[in-house]
Amino acid sequence: MAAVVLLAGGCGSDLPDDDARELRVAIGSDLRSSEPGVNRDAVSDEILNHVVEGLVAYREDMTVGLALAERIDLSADRRSYSFHLRPGVVFHNGEPVTAREAKWSLERAFHPGSKFSCSYWFDGSQGHRIVGIEAPDRLTLRVNLDRPDAMFLTKLANHQCLVGIMHPASVARDGSWAGPVGTGPFRLAGHRRGEYVMLERFAAYRPRPEARNGYAGARRALVDRIRWQVIPDPASARAALVAGEVDIVGNVDVGAVDELKVQRGIHVVSVPGYDWTALLMRSRSGLLADRNLRLAIAHAIDYRGLAKAASFGLSKANPSIVPLDSPDWLPGHAAGYVFDPALARRYLVRSAYRGEPLVIETSRAFPMLFDNAVYIQSMLQNVGIDARIEATEWTGMMSRYLAGDFSLMTMQFSGRPDPVLGYRVILGDFDRDAWVQWQSDAAASLLETAAGEQEPGERRAVFVDVHRAMIRDVPILQLYNIPVVNAYRTDLRGVQPWGLNKLRLWGVARQ
């Protein structure tokens, strides 16, 4: 994954020694919950991945690497995984990590009454079901499935619904959540609602022997504290960075890159991202149930021009759910819709469209979403579609998305390292889930094949078939992947943006 350094300069730290051992990070919202995978959002995930570790974790290339597990044995029938835990690892309370605590952690997360957001991944609702969790010896955890599933380790490594290994002291005597007693390089030390979250270095942490690699590999804490400072306004966060009040701003809006790269003492770094943007077309009923109208819209859009303009040249058009930077992206994923206004008009004539207004819902909360809507509105009007923009606040827009209550909508989705998880964001049953954008028995069957297939080459061929089915059915228009842009003070070393758009602050220190 090639990084583009947009500015590099030299500037040593002149902070007092105590402050020099603290990293200050701007975050756009507060920690929702200190319980991994429960009442979660992107900020909570980012913070808690410094505190809690799982058995496995994603590498830079989105394959699954080791974390608390030293090795994994898979049974001959591919239904039983034996995780051999690393010896000598301790929790934040000093207690040793054993299979007993690992078993407790998994059983608590996967219990039918659990509030864990992704428990449905493991209960048979989507693929395999866990039928037993055992601790045959002190450092061995065995998880038994009802069927082979190539997705099991991928789901277990997920950075959003983090299946963290924690000590039972994380829960109070009455069963309520007390706080994460994890194994990570930092521990949760303080939280003032609406102001900051403080992490402190865990002195007894034992990093893995191999180099840092995504969320896998070594996690060496090189500072004493990380202060996550809540600054909801992006412009204020950038101003705090320039003023030296914070050291790092992650997830910088691409429209602010030029503003930052001329500032003295600031690095701005961009890498390709896994998050993606799309134009959603509610095809279940109404005007957009007409495939000819959807094809008219599809051929009216200049995807290359839109991607270049909306990303300020940092992204390329990508018609596939599979990210351009993914090892699963093959040339077959380049198949999409040709920008051809004349063809769009011919499809429009064949459709049932008779000049009715089509509303594009969007939100100014994410500038790229609003910019996408503006560009698309102009292109649709150019072929004779009365496209109108309705910009609303984010929570209201999300409510309508989840209820399926819209015609057109510009939307962005968090990146999924495995294409099966990516396609399941849009593919499903209209009658069961109102938010589903695409219903296709054939595509669903292909995904089930990919979920059960172990061989990477075979899986990738299936994903190309799913992509071709999506292009044929025209359920959504995938636009481009959102670039990851981080900005930080030049007296820092070790900041490494990556495709999942999550800061990893182990290995980061001042010059």
Coordinates of C-alpha atoms in Angstrom, one line a residue:
M1 CA 0.0 0.0 0.0
A2 CA 1.8 3.1 -1.2
A3 CA 1.6 6.2 0.9
V4 CA 1.5 9.7 -0.7
V5 CA 3.3 12.2 1.5
L6 CA 1.9 15.5 0.6
L7 CA 4.2 17.6 2.8
A8 CA 7.3 16.8 4.8
G9 CA 9.1 19.2 7.0
G10 CA 11.4 19.2 10.0
C11 CA 10.4 20.4 13.4
G12 CA 11.7 19.1 16.7
S13 CA 9.7 18.9 19.9
D14 CA 10.0 21.8 22.4
L15 CA 7.4 20.4 24.8
P16 CA 8.2 19.9 28.4
D17 CA 9.4 16.3 29.1
D18 CA 6.1 15.3 30.8
D19 CA 4.0 16.5 27.8
A20 CA 6.5 15.0 25.3
R21 CA 5.5 11.6 26.7
E22 CA 1.8 12.2 25.8
L23 CA 0.2 11.9 22.4
R24 CA -2.8 14.2 21.9
V25 CA -5.3 13.0 19.3
A26 CA -8.4 14.9 18.0
I27 CA -11.5 12.7 17.7
G28 CA -14.8 13.9 16.3
S29 CA -17.1 12.2 18.9
D30 CA -16.9 10.8 22.4
L31 CA -16.3 7.2 23.4
R32 CA -19.8 5.6 23.3
S33 CA -19.0 2.6 25.4
S34 CA -15.9 1.1 26.9
E35 CA -17.3 -2.4 26.1
P36 CA -15.9 -3.7 22.8
G37 CA -18.5 -4.4 20.2
V38 CA -21.4 -3.0 22.3
N39 CA -23.0 0.3 21.5
R40 CA -20.0 0.8 19.2
D41 CA -19.0 3.4 16.6
A42 CA -15.8 4.1 14.6
V43 CA -14.3 6.2 17.3
S44 CA -15.0 3.7 20.1
D45 CA -13.5 0.9 18.0
E46 CA -10.4 2.9 17.3
I47 CA -9.8 3.7 21.0
L48 CA -10.6 0.2 22.3
N49 CA -8.3 -1.5 19.9
H50 CA -5.5 0.0 21.9
V51 CA -6.8 -1.5 25.1
V52 CA -8.2 -4.9 24.2
E53 CA -6.8 -7.6 21.9
G54 CA -8.3 -10.6 20.2
L55 CA -7.0 -14.0 19.4
V56 CA -6.3 -12.9 15.8
A57 CA -6.2 -9.6 13.9
Y58 CA -6.1 -8.1 10.4
R59 CA -2.7 -7.5 8.8
E60 CA -2.0 -4.5 6.4
D61 CA -3.1 -6.6 3.4
M62 CA -6.3 -7.6 5.2
T63 CA -5.3 -11.2 5.7
V64 CA -5.7 -12.6 9.2
G65 CA -2.6 -12.6 11.5
L66 CA -2.0 -13.7 15.0
A67 CA -2.5 -11.6 18.1
L68 CA -3.0 -13.4 21.5
A69 CA -2.8 -16.8 19.7
E70 CA 0.6 -18.2 19.1
R71 CA -0.6 -20.7 16.6
I72 CA -3.9 -22.1 15.3
D73 CA -4.6 -25.8 14.5
L74 CA -7.6 -26.6 12.2
S75 CA -9.1 -30.1 12.4
A76 CA -9.3 -32.3 9.4
D77 CA -13.0 -31.7 9.0
R78 CA -12.4 -27.9 9.2
R79 CA -15.0 -27.6 12.0
S80 CA -12.7 -27.2 15.0
Y81 CA -10.2 -24.5 15.7
S82 CA -7.6 -24.9 18.4
F83 CA -6.0 -21.6 19.5
H84 CA -2.7 -22.0 21.4
L85 CA -2.3 -18.9 23.5
R86 CA 1.0 -17.0 23.9
P87 CA 2.6 -17.9 27.3
G88 CA 3.5 -15.1 29.7
V89 CA 0.8 -12.6 28.6
V90 CA -1.0 -10.8 31.5
F91 CA -4.1 -8.7 31.9
H92 CA -4.1 -5.1 33.0
N93 CA -4.8 -6.3 36.6
G94 CA -1.7 -8.5 36.5
E95 CA -3.5 -11.8 36.2
P96 CA -2.1 -14.3 33.6
V97 CA -4.1 -14.9 30.4
T98 CA -5.3 -18.5 30.2
A99 CA -7.8 -20.4 28.1
R100 CA -10.3 -20.0 31.0
E101 CA -10.5 -16.2 30.5
A102 CA -10.6 -16.7 26.7
K103 CA -13.5 -19.1 27.0
W104 CA -15.3 -16.7 29.3
S105 CA -14.8 -13.8 26.9
L106 CA -16.1 -15.7 23.8
E107 CA -19.1 -17.2 25.7
R108 CA -20.1 -13.8 27.0
A109 CA -19.9 -12.2 23.6
F110 CA -21.8 -15.0 21.8
H111 CA -24.4 -15.7 24.4
P112 CA -28.0 -15.4 22.9
G113 CA -28.8 -12.5 25.2
S114 CA -25.6 -10.7 24.5
K115 CA -25.6 -7.0 23.4
F116 CA -22.5 -7.8 21.3
S117 CA -23.3 -6.1 17.9
C118 CA -22.1 -9.0 15.7
S119 CA -23.3 -12.0 17.6
Y120 CA -25.4 -12.9 14.6
W121 CA -22.1 -13.7 12.7
F122 CA -21.6 -16.7 15.0
D123 CA -25.1 -18.0 15.7
G124 CA -26.0 -19.5 12.3
S125 CA -27.8 -16.5 11.0
Q126 CA -25.0 -15.9 8.5
G127 CA -23.1 -19.0 7.8
H128 CA -21.6 -21.1 10.6
R129 CA -22.9 -21.6 14.2
I130 CA -20.6 -22.1 17.2
V131 CA -21.7 -25.3 18.9
G132 CA -19.0 -25.5 21.6
I133 CA -16.2 -23.7 23.3
E134 CA -13.7 -25.7 25.3
A135 CA -10.5 -25.2 27.3
P136 CA -8.7 -28.6 27.2
D137 CA -5.6 -27.2 28.9
R138 CA -4.3 -24.0 30.4
L139 CA -3.2 -22.4 27.2
T140 CA -5.5 -24.0 24.6
L141 CA -8.9 -22.8 23.5
R142 CA -11.0 -24.9 21.1
V143 CA -13.9 -23.5 19.2
N144 CA -16.2 -26.0 17.4
L145 CA -18.5 -25.1 14.5
D146 CA -21.5 -26.8 13.0
R147 CA -20.0 -26.6 9.5
P148 CA -16.8 -25.5 7.8
D149 CA -16.7 -21.7 7.2
A150 CA -13.8 -19.9 5.6
M151 CA -15.1 -16.7 7.2
F152 CA -14.7 -17.7 10.8
L153 CA -11.2 -16.3 11.4
T154 CA -12.0 -13.2 9.4
K155 CA -15.0 -12.5 11.6
L156 CA -13.0 -13.2 14.7
A157 CA -10.4 -10.7 13.6
N158 CA -12.9 -7.9 13.0
H159 CA -11.8 -4.5 14.2
Q160 CA -15.4 -3.1 14.5
C161 CA -17.0 -5.9 16.5
L162 CA -13.9 -6.7 18.4
V163 CA -14.0 -10.1 20.0
G164 CA -11.6 -9.1 22.8
I165 CA -10.1 -11.4 25.4
M166 CA -10.8 -9.8 28.8
H167 CA -10.6 -10.7 32.4
P168 CA -13.9 -11.5 34.2
A169 CA -13.1 -8.5 36.4
S170 CA -14.4 -6.4 33.5
V171 CA -17.9 -7.2 34.8
A172 CA -19.2 -6.2 38.2
R173 CA -20.7 -8.7 40.7
D174 CA -24.2 -7.8 39.5
G175 CA -23.3 -8.6 35.9
S176 CA -23.1 -5.0 34.7
W177 CA -20.2 -3.8 32.7
A178 CA -17.4 -2.3 34.9
G179 CA -14.6 -1.5 32.4
P180 CA -12.2 -3.3 30.1
V181 CA -9.5 -5.3 31.8
G182 CA -7.7 -6.2 28.6
T183 CA -4.2 -7.1 27.5
G184 CA -3.4 -4.2 25.1
P185 CA -0.4 -1.9 25.2
F186 CA -2.5 0.8 26.9
R187 CA -5.2 0.6 29.6
L188 CA -8.2 2.9 30.0
A189 CA -7.2 5.4 32.7
G190 CA -9.7 8.2 32.6
H191 CA -12.8 9.5 30.7
R192 CA -14.4 12.9 31.1
R193 CA -17.6 12.8 29.0
G194 CA -17.6 15.2 26.1
E195 CA -13.9 16.2 26.8
Y196 CA -11.4 13.4 26.6
V197 CA -10.5 9.8 27.0
M198 CA -7.1 9.0 28.6
L199 CA -5.1 5.9 28.0
E200 CA -1.9 4.9 29.9
R201 CA 0.9 2.7 28.9
F202 CA 0.7 -0.8 30.3
A203 CA 4.2 -1.5 31.6
A204 CA 3.8 -5.3 31.7
Y205 CA 2.7 -5.6 28.1
R206 CA 4.5 -8.2 26.1
P207 CA 4.5 -7.4 22.3
R208 CA 4.6 -10.1 19.7
P209 CA 8.1 -10.8 18.2
E210 CA 7.3 -9.9 14.6
A211 CA 7.1 -6.3 13.3
R212 CA 3.9 -4.2 13.5
N213 CA 1.6 -5.3 10.7
G214 CA -1.9 -3.8 10.7
Y215 CA -3.6 -4.8 13.9
A216 CA -1.3 -7.9 14.1
G217 CA 2.3 -8.1 15.0
A218 CA 4.1 -6.1 17.7
R219 CA 2.3 -3.3 19.6
R220 CA 5.1 -1.4 21.3
A221 CA 3.9 1.6 23.3
L222 CA 6.5 4.3 23.0
V223 CA 4.7 7.0 24.9
D224 CA 3.2 7.1 28.5
R225 CA -0.2 8.4 27.6
I226 CA -2.6 9.0 24.8
R227 CA -5.2 11.7 25.3
W228 CA -8.1 11.4 22.8
Q229 CA -9.5 15.0 22.7
V230 CA -13.1 15.4 21.7
I231 CA -13.3 18.1 19.0
P232 CA -16.6 17.6 17.0
D233 CA -15.9 20.3 14.5
P234 CA -13.4 19.2 11.8
A235 CA -12.2 22.8 11.2
S236 CA -11.5 23.3 14.9
A237 CA -9.6 20.0 15.0
R238 CA -7.4 21.2 12.2
A239 CA -6.9 24.5 13.8
A240 CA -5.8 22.8 17.1
L241 CA -3.3 20.7 15.1
V242 CA -1.8 23.8 13.5
A243 CA -1.6 25.5 16.9
G244 CA 0.1 22.5 18.4
E245 CA -2.7 21.8 20.8
V246 CA -3.1 18.3 19.4
D247 CA -0.6 16.1 17.6
I248 CA -2.7 14.0 15.2
V249 CA -5.9 14.3 13.3
G250 CA -7.1 11.2 11.6
N251 CA -9.8 10.9 8.9
V252 CA -9.0 14.4 7.5
D253 CA -11.5 15.7 4.9
V254 CA -9.9 15.6 1.5
G255 CA -11.1 19.2 0.9
A256 CA -8.8 20.4 3.7
V257 CA -5.6 18.8 2.3
D258 CA -4.4 22.0 0.5
E259 CA -5.1 24.1 3.6
L260 CA -3.0 21.8 5.8
K261 CA -0.1 21.0 3.5
V262 CA 1.1 24.6 3.4
Q263 CA 1.3 24.8 7.2
R264 CA 4.7 24.7 8.8
G265 CA 5.4 21.6 10.9
I266 CA 2.6 19.4 9.6
H267 CA 2.7 16.2 7.7
V268 CA -0.2 15.2 5.5
V269 CA -0.2 11.6 4.4
S270 CA -2.7 9.8 2.2
V271 CA -3.2 6.0 1.4
P272 CA -5.9 4.2 -0.5
G273 CA -8.9 3.4 1.7
Y274 CA -11.3 0.6 2.1
D275 CA -14.3 2.8 2.9
W276 CA -16.6 3.3 -0.1
T277 CA -19.2 5.6 -1.5
A278 CA -22.3 4.7 -3.5
L279 CA -25.5 6.1 -5.0
L280 CA -28.3 4.0 -3.6
M281 CA -31.4 3.4 -5.7
R282 CA -34.4 2.0 -3.9
S283 CA -35.5 -0.6 -6.4
R284 CA -38.0 -2.5 -4.4
S285 CA -40.9 -0.4 -5.5
G286 CA -41.8 2.9 -7.1
L287 CA -40.2 4.5 -10.2
L288 CA -36.8 2.9 -9.5
A289 CA -38.2 -0.6 -9.7
D290 CA -37.9 0.1 -13.4
R291 CA -34.5 -1.3 -14.5
N292 CA -34.4 0.9 -17.6
L293 CA -34.6 4.0 -15.4
R294 CA -31.8 2.6 -13.2
L295 CA -29.7 2.0 -16.3
A296 CA -30.4 5.5 -17.5
I297 CA -29.0 6.8 -14.2
A298 CA -26.1 4.4 -14.4
H299 CA -25.0 5.6 -17.9
A300 CA -25.6 9.3 -17.1
I301 CA -22.7 9.5 -14.5
D302 CA -19.1 10.3 -15.3
Y303 CA -17.5 8.1 -12.7
R304 CA -13.9 9.0 -13.4
G305 CA -14.7 12.7 -13.3
L306 CA -16.8 12.4 -10.2
A307 CA -14.1 10.4 -8.3
K308 CA -11.4 12.8 -9.2
A309 CA -13.4 15.9 -8.3
A310 CA -14.9 14.6 -5.1
S311 CA -11.6 13.2 -3.8
F312 CA -9.5 16.1 -5.0
G313 CA -7.6 13.7 -7.1
L314 CA -6.8 11.2 -4.3
S315 CA -9.1 8.4 -5.5
K316 CA -10.0 6.6 -8.7
A317 CA -13.4 5.4 -9.8
N318 CA -14.2 1.8 -8.6
P319 CA -17.4 0.1 -9.8
S320 CA -16.9 -2.8 -7.4
I321 CA -17.7 -3.4 -3.7
V322 CA -14.2 -4.9 -3.5
P323 CA -11.7 -2.1 -2.8
L324 CA -9.2 -1.2 -5.4
D325 CA -6.4 -1.8 -2.9
S326 CA -7.7 -5.2 -1.8
P327 CA -5.8 -8.4 -2.8
D328 CA -9.2 -9.8 -3.8
W329 CA -9.7 -7.1 -6.5
L330 CA -9.2 -8.7 -10.0
P331 CA -9.5 -7.1 -13.4
G332 CA -13.0 -8.5 -13.7
H333 CA -14.1 -6.0 -11.0
A334 CA -13.3 -3.1 -13.4
A335 CA -16.5 -4.0 -15.4
G336 CA -19.1 -1.2 -14.8
Y337 CA -21.3 1.3 -16.7
V338 CA -19.9 3.4 -19.5
F339 CA -20.5 7.1 -19.2
D340 CA -22.7 7.7 -22.2
P341 CA -25.4 10.4 -22.0
A342 CA -26.9 9.4 -25.4
L343 CA -27.3 5.8 -24.2
A344 CA -28.8 7.1 -20.9
R345 CA -31.4 9.1 -22.8
R346 CA -32.4 6.0 -24.8
Y347 CA -32.9 4.0 -21.6
L348 CA -34.9 6.8 -20.2
V349 CA -37.2 6.7 -23.2
R350 CA -37.8 3.0 -22.7
S351 CA -38.6 3.5 -19.0
A352 CA -41.8 4.5 -17.3
Y353 CA -40.2 7.8 -16.3
R354 CA -42.3 10.8 -17.3
G355 CA -40.5 13.8 -15.8
E356 CA -41.3 13.2 -12.1
P357 CA -38.9 14.7 -9.6
L358 CA -36.3 12.3 -8.2
V359 CA -34.9 13.3 -4.8
I360 CA -31.3 12.6 -4.0
E361 CA -31.0 12.5 -0.2
T362 CA -27.6 13.4 1.3
S363 CA -26.0 15.0 4.3
R364 CA -23.6 17.8 4.8
A365 CA -22.1 16.0 7.8
F366 CA -19.8 14.2 5.3
P367 CA -18.6 16.7 2.6
M368 CA -17.9 13.9 0.1
L369 CA -21.5 12.7 0.3
F370 CA -22.9 16.1 -0.4
D371 CA -20.4 16.7 -3.2
N372 CA -21.3 13.4 -4.8
A373 CA -25.0 14.5 -4.7
V374 CA -24.2 17.8 -6.4
Y375 CA -22.2 16.2 -9.2
I376 CA -24.8 13.4 -9.8
Q377 CA -27.7 15.9 -9.8
S378 CA -26.0 17.9 -12.6
M379 CA -25.3 14.7 -14.6
L380 CA -28.9 13.4 -14.3
Q381 CA -30.4 16.8 -15.2
N382 CA -28.1 16.7 -18.3
V383 CA -30.0 13.6 -19.6
G384 CA -33.5 14.9 -18.8
I385 CA -34.0 13.6 -15.2
D386 CA -35.5 16.1 -12.8
A387 CA -33.0 15.4 -10.0
R388 CA -33.3 17.4 -6.8
I389 CA -31.1 17.4 -3.7
E390 CA -32.4 17.1 -0.1
A391 CA -29.7 17.6 2.4
T392 CA -30.7 16.5 6.0
E393 CA -28.9 16.0 9.3
W394 CA -27.1 12.7 9.5
T395 CA -29.2 10.9 12.1
G396 CA -32.4 11.5 10.1
M397 CA -30.8 10.3 6.9
M398 CA -29.6 7.2 8.6
S399 CA -33.1 6.5 9.9
R400 CA -34.5 6.7 6.4
Y401 CA -31.8 4.5 5.1
L402 CA -32.5 1.8 7.7
A403 CA -36.2 2.1 7.0
G404 CA -35.7 2.0 3.2
D405 CA -37.6 5.3 3.0
F406 CA -35.9 7.1 0.1
S407 CA -35.6 7.1 -3.7
L408 CA -32.0 8.0 -4.3
M409 CA -29.3 8.5 -1.6
T410 CA -25.6 9.1 -1.6
M411 CA -24.1 6.9 1.1
Q412 CA -20.8 5.8 2.5
F413 CA -19.9 2.5 4.1
S414 CA -17.1 1.4 6.4
G415 CA -14.5 -0.9 4.7
R416 CA -14.8 -4.6 5.1
P417 CA -11.6 -6.6 4.7
D418 CA -13.4 -9.6 3.2
P419 CA -15.7 -9.2 0.2
V420 CA -18.3 -11.5 1.7
L421 CA -18.9 -9.0 4.5
G422 CA -18.8 -6.1 2.0
Y423 CA -21.5 -7.6 -0.2
R424 CA -23.6 -8.5 2.8
V425 CA -23.9 -4.8 3.5
I426 CA -26.2 -4.4 0.5
L427 CA -27.4 -8.0 -0.3
G428 CA -30.3 -9.7 1.5
D429 CA -34.1 -10.1 1.7
F430 CA -36.3 -7.0 1.1
D431 CA -39.0 -8.4 3.3
R432 CA -36.7 -9.2 6.3
D433 CA -34.5 -6.1 6.3
A434 CA -35.7 -2.8 5.0
W435 CA -32.2 -1.4 4.5
V436 CA -31.3 -4.1 1.9
Q437 CA -30.4 -2.7 -1.5
W438 CA -30.2 -5.8 -3.5
Q439 CA -32.2 -9.1 -3.5
S440 CA -30.8 -11.9 -5.6
D441 CA -31.0 -15.6 -4.8
A442 CA -28.2 -16.3 -7.4
A443 CA -25.8 -13.7 -5.8
A444 CA -26.7 -15.0 -2.3
S445 CA -25.8 -18.5 -3.4
L446 CA -22.5 -17.4 -4.8
L447 CA -21.7 -15.6 -1.5
E448 CA -22.4 -18.8 0.4
T449 CA -20.0 -20.6 -1.9
A450 CA -17.3 -18.0 -1.2
A451 CA -17.9 -18.1 2.6
G452 CA -17.3 -21.9 2.6
E453 CA -14.3 -21.9 0.2
Q454 CA -10.8 -21.9 1.7
E455 CA -8.7 -21.5 -1.4
P456 CA -8.0 -17.7 -2.1
G457 CA -8.0 -18.1 -5.9
E458 CA -11.3 -19.9 -6.0
R459 CA -12.9 -17.3 -3.7
R460 CA -11.7 -14.4 -5.8
A461 CA -13.2 -15.9 -8.9
V462 CA -16.6 -16.2 -7.1
F463 CA -16.4 -12.5 -6.1
V464 CA -16.0 -11.5 -9.8
D465 CA -19.2 -13.5 -10.6
V466 CA -21.0 -11.7 -7.8
H467 CA -19.8 -8.3 -9.1
R468 CA -21.0 -9.2 -12.6
A469 CA -24.4 -10.1 -11.2
M470 CA -24.6 -6.7 -9.4
I471 CA -23.7 -4.8 -12.6
R472 CA -26.4 -6.8 -14.4
D473 CA -29.1 -6.1 -11.8
V474 CA -28.2 -2.4 -11.2
P475 CA -29.2 -2.3 -7.5
I476 CA -26.7 0.4 -6.5
L477 CA -23.9 2.4 -8.2
Q478 CA -20.6 2.0 -6.4
L479 CA -18.6 5.2 -7.0
Y480 CA -15.1 5.1 -5.4
N481 CA -13.1 4.3 -2.3
I482 CA -12.6 7.1 0.2
P483 CA -8.9 7.9 0.7
V484 CA -7.4 7.8 4.2
V485 CA -5.8 11.1 5.1
N486 CA -3.9 11.6 8.3
A487 CA -2.3 14.9 9.4
Y488 CA 0.2 15.1 12.3
R489 CA 3.0 17.2 13.7
T490 CA 6.4 16.7 12.2
D491 CA 8.0 15.9 15.5
L492 CA 6.3 12.5 15.5
R493 CA 7.6 9.3 14.1
G494 CA 5.9 6.0 13.4
V495 CA 2.5 7.3 12.2
Q496 CA 1.4 4.8 9.5
P497 CA -2.1 5.3 7.9
W498 CA -3.6 2.2 6.4
G499 CA -6.7 1.2 4.4
L500 CA -9.0 0.6 7.4
N501 CA -8.7 4.2 8.4
K502 CA -8.0 3.5 12.0
L503 CA -5.1 5.2 13.9
R504 CA -2.7 2.7 15.5
L505 CA -0.6 4.6 18.0
W506 CA 1.7 1.9 19.3
G507 CA 5.0 2.4 17.6
V508 CA 4.4 6.2 17.6
A509 CA 6.7 8.6 19.5
R510 CA 8.2 12.0 19.3
Q511 CA 11.5 12.6 17.5

